[in-house]
mmCIF file of C-alpha atoms and ligand atoms in Angstrom:
data_model
loop_
_atom_site.group_PDB
_atom_site.id
_atom_site.type_symbol
_atom_site.label_atom_id
_atom_site.label_comp_id
_atom_site.label_asym_id
_atom_site.label_seq_id
_atom_site.Cartn_x
_atom_site.Cartn_y
_atom_site.Cartn_z
ATOM 1 C CA UNK S 1 -8.975 9.489 -0.580
ATOM 2 C CA UNK S 2 -7.282 12.930 -0.706
ATOM 3 C CA UNK S 3 -8.895 15.650 -2.414
ATOM 4 C CA UNK S 4 -7.503 16.156 -5.915
ATOM 5 C CA UNK S 5 -5.718 19.457 -7.022
ATOM 6 C CA UNK S 6 -6.963 20.636 -10.259
ATOM 7 C CA UNK S 7 -4.529 20.308 -13.231
ATOM 8 C CA UNK S 8 -4.597 21.048 -16.966
ATOM 9 C CA UNK S 9 -4.108 17.746 -19.153
ATOM 10 C CA UNK S 10 -4.737 16.364 -22.492
ATOM 11 C CA UNK S 11 -6.531 13.027 -22.401
ATOM 12 C CA UNK S 12 -7.777 10.507 -24.888
ATOM 13 C CA UNK S 13 -11.467 10.113 -25.527
ATOM 14 C CA UNK S 14 -12.091 6.309 -24.871
ATOM 15 C CA UNK S 15 -15.959 6.251 -25.419
ATOM 16 C CA UNK S 16 -18.823 8.323 -27.257
ATOM 17 C CA UNK S 17 -22.395 7.428 -26.991
ATOM 18 C CA UNK S 18 -25.620 9.158 -28.285
ATOM 19 C CA UNK S 19 -28.230 9.390 -25.463
ATOM 20 C CA UNK S 20 -30.740 11.465 -27.197
ATOM 21 C CA UNK S 21 -30.957 13.705 -30.357
ATOM 22 C CA UNK S 22 -29.514 16.528 -28.358
ATOM 23 C CA UNK S 23 -27.441 14.788 -25.720
ATOM 24 C CA UNK S 24 -24.360 12.756 -25.659
ATOM 25 C CA UNK S 25 -22.060 10.914 -23.273
ATOM 26 C CA UNK S 26 -18.247 11.217 -23.671
ATOM 27 C CA UNK S 27 -15.754 9.156 -21.789
ATOM 28 C CA UNK S 28 -12.195 10.404 -21.185
ATOM 29 C CA UNK S 29 -9.261 8.395 -19.739
ATOM 30 C CA UNK S 30 -8.282 9.677 -16.208
ATOM 31 C CA UNK S 31 -5.367 7.694 -14.889
ATOM 32 C CA UNK S 32 -5.300 8.980 -11.249
ATOM 33 C CA UNK S 33 -6.734 6.061 -9.397
ATOM 34 C CA UNK S 34 -5.942 7.481 -5.718
ATOM 35 C CA UNK S 35 -7.779 10.641 -6.445
ATOM 36 C CA UNK S 36 -11.344 11.536 -5.662
ATOM 37 C CA UNK S 37 -13.625 14.019 -7.215
ATOM 38 C CA UNK S 38 -16.665 15.445 -5.524
ATOM 39 C CA UNK S 39 -20.193 15.106 -6.989
ATOM 40 C CA UNK S 40 -20.951 18.452 -8.972
ATOM 41 C CA UNK S 41 -17.177 19.317 -9.163
ATOM 42 C CA UNK S 42 -16.540 20.106 -12.908
ATOM 43 C CA UNK S 43 -14.123 20.215 -15.578
ATOM 44 C CA UNK S 44 -13.399 22.780 -18.263
ATOM 45 C CA UNK S 45 -13.457 20.912 -21.609
ATOM 46 C CA UNK S 46 -12.146 21.885 -24.985
ATOM 47 C CA UNK S 47 -11.048 20.219 -28.234
ATOM 48 C CA UNK S 48 -7.318 19.850 -28.792
ATOM 49 C CA UNK S 49 -7.534 20.370 -32.588
ATOM 50 C CA UNK S 50 -8.578 24.085 -32.567
ATOM 51 C CA UNK S 51 -12.179 23.305 -33.719
ATOM 52 C CA UNK S 52 -14.827 25.024 -31.660
ATOM 53 C CA UNK S 53 -14.487 28.091 -29.361
ATOM 54 C CA UNK S 54 -11.248 29.256 -27.812
ATOM 55 C CA UNK S 55 -12.779 29.265 -24.298
ATOM 56 C CA UNK S 56 -13.334 25.787 -22.676
ATOM 57 C CA UNK S 57 -16.840 25.034 -21.394
ATOM 58 C CA UNK S 58 -17.771 23.626 -18.080
ATOM 59 C CA UNK S 59 -19.165 20.193 -17.401
ATOM 60 C CA UNK S 60 -19.868 18.258 -14.209
ATOM 61 C CA UNK S 61 -18.325 15.031 -13.937
ATOM 62 C CA UNK S 62 -21.107 12.348 -14.426
ATOM 63 C CA UNK S 63 -19.229 9.251 -13.282
ATOM 64 C CA UNK S 64 -15.634 8.098 -12.562
ATOM 65 C CA UNK S 65 -15.055 4.378 -12.926
ATOM 66 C CA UNK S 66 -12.090 2.219 -14.039
ATOM 67 C CA UNK S 67 -9.952 5.273 -14.828
ATOM 68 C CA UNK S 68 -12.426 6.793 -17.134
ATOM 69 C CA UNK S 69 -14.194 10.137 -16.496
ATOM 70 C CA UNK S 70 -17.542 10.544 -18.367
ATOM 71 C CA UNK S 71 -19.670 13.742 -18.979
ATOM 72 C CA UNK S 72 -23.178 13.766 -20.137
ATOM 73 C CA UNK S 73 -23.402 16.831 -22.494
ATOM 74 C CA UNK S 74 -26.557 18.617 -23.768
ATOM 75 C CA UNK S 75 -25.979 20.365 -27.114
ATOM 76 C CA UNK S 76 -26.647 24.234 -26.810
ATOM 77 C CA UNK S 77 -24.308 26.065 -28.886
ATOM 78 C CA UNK S 78 -20.762 26.187 -30.415
ATOM 79 C CA UNK S 79 -18.714 24.529 -27.665
ATOM 80 C CA UNK S 80 -21.006 21.543 -26.960
ATOM 81 C CA UNK S 81 -21.464 21.131 -30.837
ATOM 82 C CA UNK S 82 -17.834 20.858 -31.206
ATOM 83 C CA UNK S 83 -17.577 18.387 -28.345
ATOM 84 C CA UNK S 84 -20.341 16.267 -29.962
ATOM 85 C CA UNK S 85 -18.204 15.848 -33.069
ATOM 86 C CA UNK S 86 -15.234 14.192 -31.161
ATOM 87 C CA UNK S 87 -14.774 10.510 -31.397
ATOM 88 C CA UNK S 88 -12.990 7.805 -29.757
ATOM 89 C CA UNK S 89 -9.233 7.954 -30.186
ATOM 90 C CA UNK S 90 -9.046 11.662 -30.546
ATOM 91 C CA UNK S 91 -8.337 13.819 -27.421
ATOM 92 C CA UNK S 92 -9.715 16.755 -25.202
ATOM 93 C CA UNK S 93 -8.020 19.334 -22.953
ATOM 94 C CA UNK S 94 -9.303 19.187 -19.601
ATOM 95 C CA UNK S 95 -8.848 21.405 -16.416
ATOM 96 C CA UNK S 96 -10.103 20.158 -13.177
ATOM 97 C CA UNK S 97 -11.588 18.931 -11.017
ATOM 98 C CA UNK S 98 -12.812 22.511 -10.207
ATOM 99 C CA UNK S 99 -15.075 24.080 -7.640
ATOM 100 C CA UNK S 100 -16.779 22.682 -4.505
ATOM 101 C CA UNK S 101 -19.188 19.691 -4.780
ATOM 102 C CA UNK S 102 -22.019 18.478 -2.646
ATOM 103 C CA UNK S 103 -21.241 17.120 0.758
ATOM 104 C CA UNK S 104 -21.283 13.206 1.000
ATOM 105 C CA UNK S 105 -24.557 11.836 1.697
ATOM 106 C CA UNK S 106 -24.859 10.558 5.533
ATOM 107 C CA UNK S 107 -26.194 7.055 5.924
ATOM 108 C CA UNK S 108 -28.614 8.031 8.771
ATOM 109 C CA UNK S 109 -30.043 10.836 6.774
ATOM 110 C CA UNK S 110 -30.421 9.867 3.314
ATOM 111 C CA UNK S 111 -30.937 12.384 0.545
ATOM 112 C CA UNK S 112 -33.570 13.887 -1.838
ATOM 113 C CA UNK S 113 -32.292 15.055 -5.155
ATOM 114 C CA UNK S 114 -34.155 17.508 -7.505
ATOM 115 C CA UNK S 115 -32.841 17.430 -11.046
ATOM 116 C CA UNK S 116 -34.092 19.447 -14.102
ATOM 117 C CA UNK S 117 -32.980 18.571 -17.629
ATOM 118 C CA UNK S 118 -29.214 18.031 -18.133
ATOM 119 C CA UNK S 119 -28.953 19.096 -14.208
ATOM 120 C CA UNK S 120 -29.238 15.268 -13.925
ATOM 121 C CA UNK S 121 -25.574 15.023 -14.734
ATOM 122 C CA UNK S 122 -23.731 15.200 -11.336
ATOM 123 C CA UNK S 123 -26.350 12.793 -9.568
ATOM 124 C CA UNK S 124 -24.973 9.485 -11.019
ATOM 125 C CA UNK S 125 -21.536 9.962 -9.318
ATOM 126 C CA UNK S 126 -23.308 11.206 -6.081
ATOM 127 C CA UNK S 127 -25.379 8.165 -5.899
ATOM 128 C CA UNK S 128 -22.685 5.708 -6.842
ATOM 129 C CA UNK S 129 -20.513 7.223 -4.097
ATOM 130 C CA UNK S 130 -23.431 7.034 -1.457
ATOM 131 C CA UNK S 131 -23.931 3.401 -2.415
ATOM 132 C CA UNK S 132 -20.338 2.615 -2.073
ATOM 133 C CA UNK S 133 -20.272 4.277 1.268
ATOM 134 C CA UNK S 134 -23.200 1.981 2.432
ATOM 135 C CA UNK S 135 -25.994 4.405 2.308
ATOM 136 C CA UNK S 136 -29.170 2.271 1.404
ATOM 137 C CA UNK S 137 -30.650 3.026 -2.039
ATOM 138 C CA UNK S 138 -34.121 3.050 -0.478
ATOM 139 C CA UNK S 139 -33.055 6.243 1.763
ATOM 140 C CA UNK S 140 -32.387 8.069 -1.611
ATOM 141 C CA UNK S 141 -34.916 9.896 -3.656
ATOM 142 C CA UNK S 142 -34.288 11.372 -7.074
ATOM 143 C CA UNK S 143 -36.968 13.647 -8.476
ATOM 144 C CA UNK S 144 -36.012 14.092 -12.170
ATOM 145 C CA UNK S 145 -37.881 16.683 -14.361
ATOM 146 C CA UNK S 146 -37.672 17.631 -17.872
ATOM 147 C CA UNK S 147 -39.458 19.307 -20.728
ATOM 148 C CA UNK S 148 -40.815 15.885 -22.062
ATOM 149 C CA UNK S 149 -40.235 12.199 -21.830
ATOM 150 C CA UNK S 150 -37.479 12.395 -24.627
ATOM 151 C CA UNK S 151 -35.247 14.817 -22.580
ATOM 152 C CA UNK S 152 -35.201 12.619 -19.467
ATOM 153 C CA UNK S 153 -31.665 11.924 -20.271
ATOM 154 C CA UNK S 154 -29.879 8.700 -19.211
ATOM 155 C CA UNK S 155 -33.101 7.277 -17.436
ATOM 156 C CA UNK S 156 -31.994 3.661 -17.614
ATOM 157 C CA UNK S 157 -28.768 4.381 -15.842
ATOM 158 C CA UNK S 158 -30.788 6.178 -12.806
ATOM 159 C CA UNK S 159 -33.435 3.429 -12.948
ATOM 160 C CA UNK S 160 -30.603 0.843 -12.380
ATOM 161 C CA UNK S 161 -29.548 2.173 -9.018
ATOM 162 C CA UNK S 162 -32.440 1.041 -7.199
ATOM 163 C CA UNK S 163 -33.220 4.617 -5.473
ATOM 164 C CA UNK S 164 -36.655 5.949 -5.416
ATOM 165 C CA UNK S 165 -37.082 7.669 -8.573
ATOM 166 C CA UNK S 166 -40.127 10.234 -9.218
ATOM 167 C CA UNK S 167 -40.200 11.547 -12.636
ATOM 168 C CA UNK S 168 -41.831 14.808 -13.997
ATOM 169 C CA UNK S 169 -42.332 16.371 -17.348
ATOM 170 C CA UNK S 170 -43.734 19.834 -18.343
ATOM 171 C CA UNK S 171 -45.846 18.407 -20.950
ATOM 172 C CA UNK S 172 -47.046 15.479 -18.773
ATOM 173 C CA UNK S 173 -45.660 12.841 -21.326
ATOM 174 C CA UNK S 174 -44.084 10.976 -18.470
ATOM 175 C CA UNK S 175 -44.899 10.961 -14.572
ATOM 176 C CA UNK S 176 -46.053 14.163 -12.754
ATOM 177 C CA UNK S 177 -47.109 17.036 -15.063
ATOM 178 C CA UNK S 178 -45.082 20.119 -14.100
ATOM 179 C CA UNK S 179 -41.354 20.929 -13.139
ATOM 180 C CA UNK S 180 -39.182 19.152 -10.693
ATOM 181 C CA UNK S 181 -39.539 21.756 -8.075
ATOM 182 C CA UNK S 182 -43.354 21.380 -8.235
ATOM 183 C CA UNK S 183 -43.003 17.762 -8.176
ATOM 184 C CA UNK S 184 -40.698 17.868 -5.112
ATOM 185 C CA UNK S 185 -43.286 20.035 -3.444
ATOM 186 C CA UNK S 186 -46.040 17.543 -4.266
ATOM 187 C CA UNK S 187 -44.007 14.591 -2.680
ATOM 188 C CA UNK S 188 -43.527 16.668 0.572
ATOM 189 C CA UNK S 189 -47.117 17.628 0.619
ATOM 190 C CA UNK S 190 -48.207 13.959 0.131
ATOM 191 C CA UNK S 191 -45.884 12.826 2.860
ATOM 192 C CA UNK S 192 -43.815 10.804 0.564
ATOM 193 C CA UNK S 193 -40.708 12.798 1.432
ATOM 194 C CA UNK S 194 -39.581 14.038 4.746
ATOM 195 C CA UNK S 195 -38.902 17.776 4.938
ATOM 196 C CA UNK S 196 -36.015 17.077 7.190
ATOM 197 C CA UNK S 197 -34.058 15.153 4.624
ATOM 198 C CA UNK S 198 -31.308 17.113 3.013
ATOM 199 C CA UNK S 199 -32.276 18.202 -0.439
ATOM 200 C CA UNK S 200 -29.847 18.864 -3.413
ATOM 201 C CA UNK S 201 -30.792 20.460 -6.700
ATOM 202 C CA UNK S 202 -29.132 20.957 -9.865
ATOM 203 C CA UNK S 203 -30.616 22.223 -13.279
ATOM 204 C CA UNK S 204 -31.125 25.574 -15.198
ATOM 205 C CA UNK S 205 -31.016 29.030 -13.589
ATOM 206 C CA UNK S 206 -34.807 29.430 -13.587
ATOM 207 C CA UNK S 207 -35.422 26.122 -11.815
ATOM 208 C CA UNK S 208 -32.690 26.714 -9.091
ATOM 209 C CA UNK S 209 -34.215 30.262 -8.261
ATOM 210 C CA UNK S 210 -37.486 28.671 -7.807
ATOM 211 C CA UNK S 211 -36.019 25.833 -5.805
ATOM 212 C CA UNK S 212 -34.058 28.311 -3.599
ATOM 213 C CA UNK S 213 -37.137 30.374 -2.939
ATOM 214 C CA UNK S 214 -39.157 27.157 -2.103
ATOM 215 C CA UNK S 215 -36.471 25.967 0.375
ATOM 216 C CA UNK S 216 -36.088 29.203 2.028
ATOM 217 C CA UNK S 217 -39.595 29.674 2.689
ATOM 218 C CA UNK S 218 -39.864 26.298 4.216
ATOM 219 C CA UNK S 219 -36.561 26.467 6.022
ATOM 220 C CA UNK S 220 -35.248 23.226 4.308
ATOM 221 C CA UNK S 221 -31.606 22.138 4.468
ATOM 222 C CA UNK S 222 -31.011 22.718 0.787
ATOM 223 C CA UNK S 223 -28.000 23.040 -1.495
ATOM 224 C CA UNK S 224 -27.793 23.593 -5.248
ATOM 225 C CA UNK S 225 -25.187 23.573 -8.065
ATOM 226 C CA UNK S 226 -25.577 26.305 -10.456
ATOM 227 C CA UNK S 227 -24.949 26.160 -14.149
ATOM 228 C CA UNK S 228 -23.709 29.623 -14.862
ATOM 229 C CA UNK S 229 -21.812 30.768 -17.864
ATOM 230 C CA UNK S 230 -18.056 30.434 -17.161
ATOM 231 C CA UNK S 231 -15.126 31.781 -19.072
ATOM 232 C CA UNK S 232 -12.040 30.910 -17.043
ATOM 233 C CA UNK S 233 -13.343 28.366 -14.449
ATOM 234 C CA UNK S 234 -10.555 29.402 -12.149
ATOM 235 C CA UNK S 235 -11.624 32.617 -10.470
ATOM 236 C CA UNK S 236 -10.107 35.194 -12.681
ATOM 237 C CA UNK S 237 -12.619 36.607 -15.141
ATOM 238 C CA UNK S 238 -15.742 37.302 -12.758
ATOM 239 C CA UNK S 239 -17.892 35.963 -15.697
ATOM 240 C CA UNK S 240 -19.608 33.412 -13.144
ATOM 241 C CA UNK S 241 -20.872 35.736 -10.538
ATOM 242 C CA UNK S 242 -24.155 34.906 -8.945
ATOM 243 C CA UNK S 243 -26.072 37.001 -6.573
ATOM 244 C CA UNK S 244 -25.823 35.787 -3.024
ATOM 245 C CA UNK S 245 -26.820 37.156 0.621
ATOM 246 C CA UNK S 246 -25.073 37.491 3.003
ATOM 247 C CA UNK S 247 -22.699 39.515 0.919
ATOM 248 C CA UNK S 248 -19.109 38.070 0.448
ATOM 249 C CA UNK S 249 -15.850 39.629 1.131
ATOM 250 C CA UNK S 250 -15.864 43.301 1.344
ATOM 251 C CA UNK S 251 -19.694 43.467 1.107
ATOM 252 C CA UNK S 252 -19.664 42.166 -2.514
ATOM 253 C CA UNK S 253 -23.005 40.578 -3.100
ATOM 254 C CA UNK S 254 -21.990 38.023 -5.475
ATOM 255 C CA UNK S 255 -20.134 34.694 -5.192
ATOM 256 C CA UNK S 256 -17.904 33.377 -8.071
ATOM 257 C CA UNK S 257 -19.622 30.148 -8.877
ATOM 258 C CA UNK S 258 -16.379 28.537 -10.208
ATOM 259 C CA UNK S 259 -14.531 29.165 -6.960
ATOM 260 C CA UNK S 260 -16.965 29.345 -4.068
ATOM 261 C CA UNK S 261 -19.563 26.967 -5.955
ATOM 262 C CA UNK S 262 -20.974 25.617 -8.035
ATOM 263 C CA UNK S 263 -22.561 24.222 -4.954
ATOM 264 C CA UNK S 264 -24.073 26.801 -2.879
ATOM 265 C CA UNK S 265 -26.645 26.710 0.163
ATOM 266 C CA UNK S 266 -30.080 27.424 -1.272
ATOM 267 C CA UNK S 267 -30.621 30.070 1.607
ATOM 268 C CA UNK S 268 -27.727 32.253 0.061
ATOM 269 C CA UNK S 269 -28.828 32.416 -3.453
ATOM 270 C CA UNK S 270 -30.634 35.780 -4.360
ATOM 271 C CA UNK S 271 -32.443 36.608 -7.505
ATOM 272 C CA UNK S 272 -35.623 36.660 -9.311
HETATM 273 C C1 FAD E 1 -20.569 23.936 -13.089
HETATM 274 C C2 FAD E 1 -21.217 23.715 -14.224
HETATM 275 C C3 FAD E 1 -21.487 22.400 -14.740
HETATM 276 C C4 FAD E 1 -22.030 21.966 -15.621
HETATM 277 N N1 FAD E 1 -22.496 20.763 -16.096
HETATM 278 C C5 FAD E 1 -22.955 20.508 -17.373
HETATM 279 C C6 FAD E 1 -23.052 19.159 -17.755
HETATM 280 O O1 FAD E 1 -22.818 18.135 -16.923
HETATM 281 N N2 FAD E 1 -23.666 18.874 -18.999
HETATM 282 C C7 FAD E 1 -24.076 19.853 -19.762
HETATM 283 O O2 FAD E 1 -24.523 19.629 -20.835
HETATM 284 N N3 FAD E 1 -24.086 21.317 -19.451
HETATM 285 C C8 FAD E 1 -23.428 21.536 -18.336
HETATM 286 N N4 FAD E 1 -23.243 22.859 -18.005
HETATM 287 C C9 FAD E 1 -23.633 23.857 -18.976
HETATM 288 C C10 FAD E 1 -22.635 23.906 -20.003
HETATM 289 O O3 FAD E 1 -21.560 24.480 -19.533
HETATM 290 C C11 FAD E 1 -23.172 24.731 -21.095
HETATM 291 O O4 FAD E 1 -24.260 24.274 -21.725
HETATM 292 C C12 FAD E 1 -22.114 25.148 -22.152
HETATM 293 O O5 FAD E 1 -21.187 25.913 -21.631
HETATM 294 C C13 FAD E 1 -22.806 25.767 -23.479
HETATM 295 O O6 FAD E 1 -21.819 26.024 -24.193
HETATM 296 P P1 FAD E 1 -22.083 26.194 -25.732
HETATM 297 O O7 FAD E 1 -20.820 26.850 -26.541
HETATM 298 O O8 FAD E 1 -22.589 24.917 -26.198
HETATM 299 O O9 FAD E 1 -23.159 27.116 -25.699
HETATM 300 P P2 FAD E 1 -23.084 28.635 -26.136
HETATM 301 O O10 FAD E 1 -22.759 29.016 -27.410
HETATM 302 O O11 FAD E 1 -22.264 29.078 -25.054
HETATM 303 O O12 FAD E 1 -24.615 29.151 -25.909
HETATM 304 C C14 FAD E 1 -25.551 28.770 -26.887
HETATM 305 C C15 FAD E 1 -26.943 29.187 -26.464
HETATM 306 O O13 FAD E 1 -27.363 28.340 -25.528
HETATM 307 C C16 FAD E 1 -27.806 29.240 -24.262
HETATM 308 N N5 FAD E 1 -27.240 28.473 -23.130
HETATM 309 C C17 FAD E 1 -25.793 28.148 -23.072
HETATM 310 N N6 FAD E 1 -25.596 27.423 -21.934
HETATM 311 C C18 FAD E 1 -26.924 27.364 -21.274
HETATM 312 C C19 FAD E 1 -27.268 26.797 -20.187
HETATM 313 N N7 FAD E 1 -26.380 26.310 -19.265
HETATM 314 N N8 FAD E 1 -28.637 26.878 -19.723
HETATM 315 C C20 FAD E 1 -29.598 27.411 -20.754
HETATM 316 N N9 FAD E 1 -29.214 28.213 -21.786
HETATM 317 C C21 FAD E 1 -27.663 27.990 -22.230
HETATM 318 C C22 FAD E 1 -26.953 30.515 -24.465
HETATM 319 O O14 FAD E 1 -27.807 31.402 -23.851
HETATM 320 C C23 FAD E 1 -27.048 30.641 -26.024
HETATM 321 O O15 FAD E 1 -28.235 31.176 -26.279
HETATM 322 C C24 FAD E 1 -22.602 23.134 -16.719
HETATM 323 C C25 FAD E 1 -22.439 24.482 -16.329
HETATM 324 C C26 FAD E 1 -21.592 24.768 -15.198
HETATM 325 C C27 FAD E 1 -21.336 26.141 -14.752
HETATM 326 S S1 FES E 2 -15.401 31.605 -14.596
HETATM 327 FE FE1 FES E 2 -13.765 33.155 -14.317
HETATM 328 S S2 FES E 2 -14.204 33.751 -12.393
HETATM 329 FE FE2 FES E 2 -15.569 32.205 -12.618
#
């Protein structure tokens, strides 16, 4: 399928589902059957009725099936709260697909995925594409960590894929006690994961910096998808800069997450 050129459009909301007290799934019509969206590419979403902030907010595509895009959204502030009040039959403004996503999973390599909290969102599309391309479910491991059992969002969907699923919670209420990066490290150390398997991560900033350090120190083939703040989503405002090394154009030690990311090589990310 050809890569899709980003476009701005207004589309009907066709489904809304509550996933947890602070998380919901929203489905939007997407009548472009011949176009593909890479896992971790994102759309800028905004209500059409003027409710909520003027600036749209970025959300990764969760799934693309039967002409419907779905997004898994955690409620943080004004923008996500405004989206939480949208219902079936109303419409949303969307711009996308934007950015560069994760490379396709190679059948002979499999993949390890490390997700923290709402960072789980892009992995449904990644797993579904890989399964569709004939990658065996058993060659994919998803390490999914969150604060507690209640915030392991959309778990039944991930259980349904048949991939290896390793859960972690900060409070120990489900699975490994600790965060997703520590859990991934424990899996490597126990020999249940091969360090040569490409590893992809998505989650909050702090987790991704910890993951990048971990991957750099061990020379792992690792990529990550950042969840920075974004204002424009299209490379104009510089609001999404993340520190990187080597420096980019003209010695500038930052990458624009919306244009050069959100997926970056873990080896390139710099920070605390
Ligand atoms: C490429 C990309 C993909 C994303 N995909 C998803 C997704 O699939 N699902 C999803 O729920 N979110 C996703 N996010 C994060 C989402 O864009 C933010 O949560 C959203 O913009 C918050 O907007 P708001 O108006 O609700 O909160 P704001 O009013 O902007 O912020 C409210 C409060 O929450 C804090 N906050 C805001 N965003 C975050 C964050 N990401 N992490 C920690 N604290 C935060 C702020 O510091 C502030 O205190 C993604 C971000 C990027 C860059
Ligand atoms: S969000 Fe404006 S440059 Fe990236």
